[in-house]
Amino acid sequence: IGWLITEKFAETYNGQPMEFAVFEDLTGLYDATFFPEAFRRYGSLLTGGTPYILEGVVEEECGECTLTVSALEVVSQASSLRRAE
């Protein structure tokens, strides 16, 4: 779970949109990368002001960890969906 702090939009070498974002949770800040497929699916949900549930692969490079996002849910939507089941 994390709160969106900052985001930077970018493009791949072949012009596809993607995003680099920083989220904060109870342990601190962490970087997250939304490659084109994840950005297409979840980019419009990143409006801020609400916590998110993020899933993906954590990669470490030069002592820094980055989450490559494969799924994202807005906490308020995730809660209501689970209650409905």
mmCIF file of C-alpha atoms in Angstrom:
data_model
loop_
_atom_site.group_PDB
_atom_site.id
_atom_site.type_symbol
_atom_site.label_atom_id
_atom_site.label_comp_id
_atom_site.label_asym_id
_atom_site.label_seq_id
_atom_site.Cartn_x
_atom_site.Cartn_y
_atom_site.Cartn_z
ATOM 1 C CA ILE A 1 0.000 0.000 0.000
ATOM 2 C CA GLY A 2 1.351 3.435 -0.833
ATOM 3 C CA TRP A 3 0.457 7.073 -1.379
ATOM 4 C CA LEU A 4 1.508 8.729 -4.638
ATOM 5 C CA ILE A 5 4.091 11.443 -3.922
ATOM 6 C CA THR A 6 5.501 12.409 -7.327
ATOM 7 C CA GLU A 7 5.337 11.195 -10.893
ATOM 8 C CA LYS A 8 7.296 11.729 -14.084
ATOM 9 C CA PHE A 9 5.975 10.816 -17.493
ATOM 10 C CA ALA A 10 8.328 9.422 -20.104
ATOM 11 C CA GLU A 11 8.366 7.506 -23.375
ATOM 12 C CA THR A 12 10.130 4.345 -24.415
ATOM 13 C CA TYR A 13 12.597 4.434 -27.287
ATOM 14 C CA ASN A 14 9.753 3.614 -29.664
ATOM 15 C CA GLY A 15 7.458 6.344 -28.323
ATOM 16 C CA GLN A 16 5.203 4.385 -25.964
ATOM 17 C CA PRO A 17 4.117 6.259 -22.808
ATOM 18 C CA MET A 18 5.317 5.088 -19.416
ATOM 19 C CA GLU A 19 5.695 6.572 -15.951
ATOM 20 C CA PHE A 20 8.159 6.745 -13.080
ATOM 21 C CA ALA A 21 6.543 7.409 -9.706
ATOM 22 C CA VAL A 22 7.472 7.713 -6.051
ATOM 23 C CA PHE A 23 5.155 6.267 -3.427
ATOM 24 C CA GLU A 24 5.276 6.448 0.357
ATOM 25 C CA ASP A 25 4.246 3.814 2.874
ATOM 26 C CA LEU A 26 4.854 3.359 6.607
ATOM 27 C CA THR A 27 8.494 2.391 5.974
ATOM 28 C CA GLY A 28 9.405 5.328 3.729
ATOM 29 C CA LEU A 29 9.601 6.217 0.047
ATOM 30 C CA TYR A 30 9.973 3.830 -2.856
ATOM 31 C CA ASP A 31 10.254 4.128 -6.627
ATOM 32 C CA ALA A 32 7.797 2.453 -8.958
ATOM 33 C CA THR A 33 7.965 2.047 -12.711
ATOM 34 C CA PHE A 34 4.909 1.686 -14.914
ATOM 35 C CA PHE A 35 6.104 0.272 -18.217
ATOM 36 C CA PRO A 36 3.786 0.824 -21.214
ATOM 37 C CA GLU A 37 1.355 -2.051 -20.581
ATOM 38 C CA ALA A 38 0.920 -1.200 -16.879
ATOM 39 C CA PHE A 39 0.720 2.503 -17.707
ATOM 40 C CA ARG A 40 -2.077 1.887 -20.225
ATOM 41 C CA ARG A 41 -4.012 -0.180 -17.695
ATOM 42 C CA TYR A 42 -3.459 1.893 -14.544
ATOM 43 C CA GLY A 43 -2.108 5.324 -15.446
ATOM 44 C CA SER A 44 -5.538 6.950 -15.394
ATOM 45 C CA LEU A 45 -6.072 5.769 -11.793
ATOM 46 C CA LEU A 46 -3.052 7.712 -10.527
ATOM 47 C CA THR A 47 -4.837 10.875 -9.457
ATOM 48 C CA GLY A 48 -3.354 11.106 -5.947
ATOM 49 C CA GLY A 49 -5.173 11.812 -2.717
ATOM 50 C CA THR A 50 -5.842 8.148 -1.988
ATOM 51 C CA PRO A 51 -3.727 5.124 -1.109
ATOM 52 C CA TYR A 52 -3.023 2.436 -3.693
ATOM 53 C CA ILE A 53 -2.355 -1.272 -3.529
ATOM 54 C CA LEU A 54 0.563 -2.010 -5.834
ATOM 55 C CA GLU A 55 1.798 -5.389 -7.029
ATOM 56 C CA GLY A 56 4.845 -6.209 -9.052
ATOM 57 C CA VAL A 57 8.466 -7.253 -9.013
ATOM 58 C CA VAL A 58 11.013 -5.580 -6.758
ATOM 59 C CA GLU A 59 14.377 -5.130 -8.429
ATOM 60 C CA GLU A 60 17.581 -3.938 -6.792
ATOM 61 C CA GLU A 61 20.226 -1.997 -8.655
ATOM 62 C CA CYS A 62 23.158 -0.164 -7.057
ATOM 63 C CA GLY A 63 21.572 -0.601 -3.620
ATOM 64 C CA GLU A 64 18.257 1.000 -4.662
ATOM 65 C CA CYS A 65 15.013 -0.944 -4.916
ATOM 66 C CA THR A 66 12.408 -0.250 -7.569
ATOM 67 C CA LEU A 67 8.971 -1.789 -7.969
ATOM 68 C CA THR A 68 8.071 -2.709 -11.543
ATOM 69 C CA VAL A 69 4.295 -2.468 -11.347
ATOM 70 C CA SER A 70 2.148 -5.275 -12.734
ATOM 71 C CA ALA A 71 -1.138 -4.410 -10.958
ATOM 72 C CA LEU A 72 -2.628 -1.462 -9.095
ATOM 73 C CA GLU A 73 -5.876 -0.891 -7.203
ATOM 74 C CA VAL A 74 -7.264 2.191 -5.535
ATOM 75 C CA VAL A 75 -7.818 1.240 -1.891
ATOM 76 C CA SER A 76 -11.376 2.616 -1.739
ATOM 77 C CA GLN A 77 -12.329 0.633 -4.854
ATOM 78 C CA ALA A 78 -10.565 -2.510 -3.642
ATOM 79 C CA SER A 79 -12.416 -2.375 -0.321
ATOM 80 C CA SER A 80 -15.836 -1.979 -1.911
ATOM 81 C CA LEU A 81 -15.162 -4.779 -4.403
ATOM 82 C CA ARG A 82 -14.114 -7.166 -1.653
ATOM 83 C CA ARG A 83 -17.169 -6.281 0.457
ATOM 84 C CA ALA A 84 -19.429 -7.060 -2.493
ATOM 85 C CA GLU A 85 -18.050 -10.626 -2.783
#
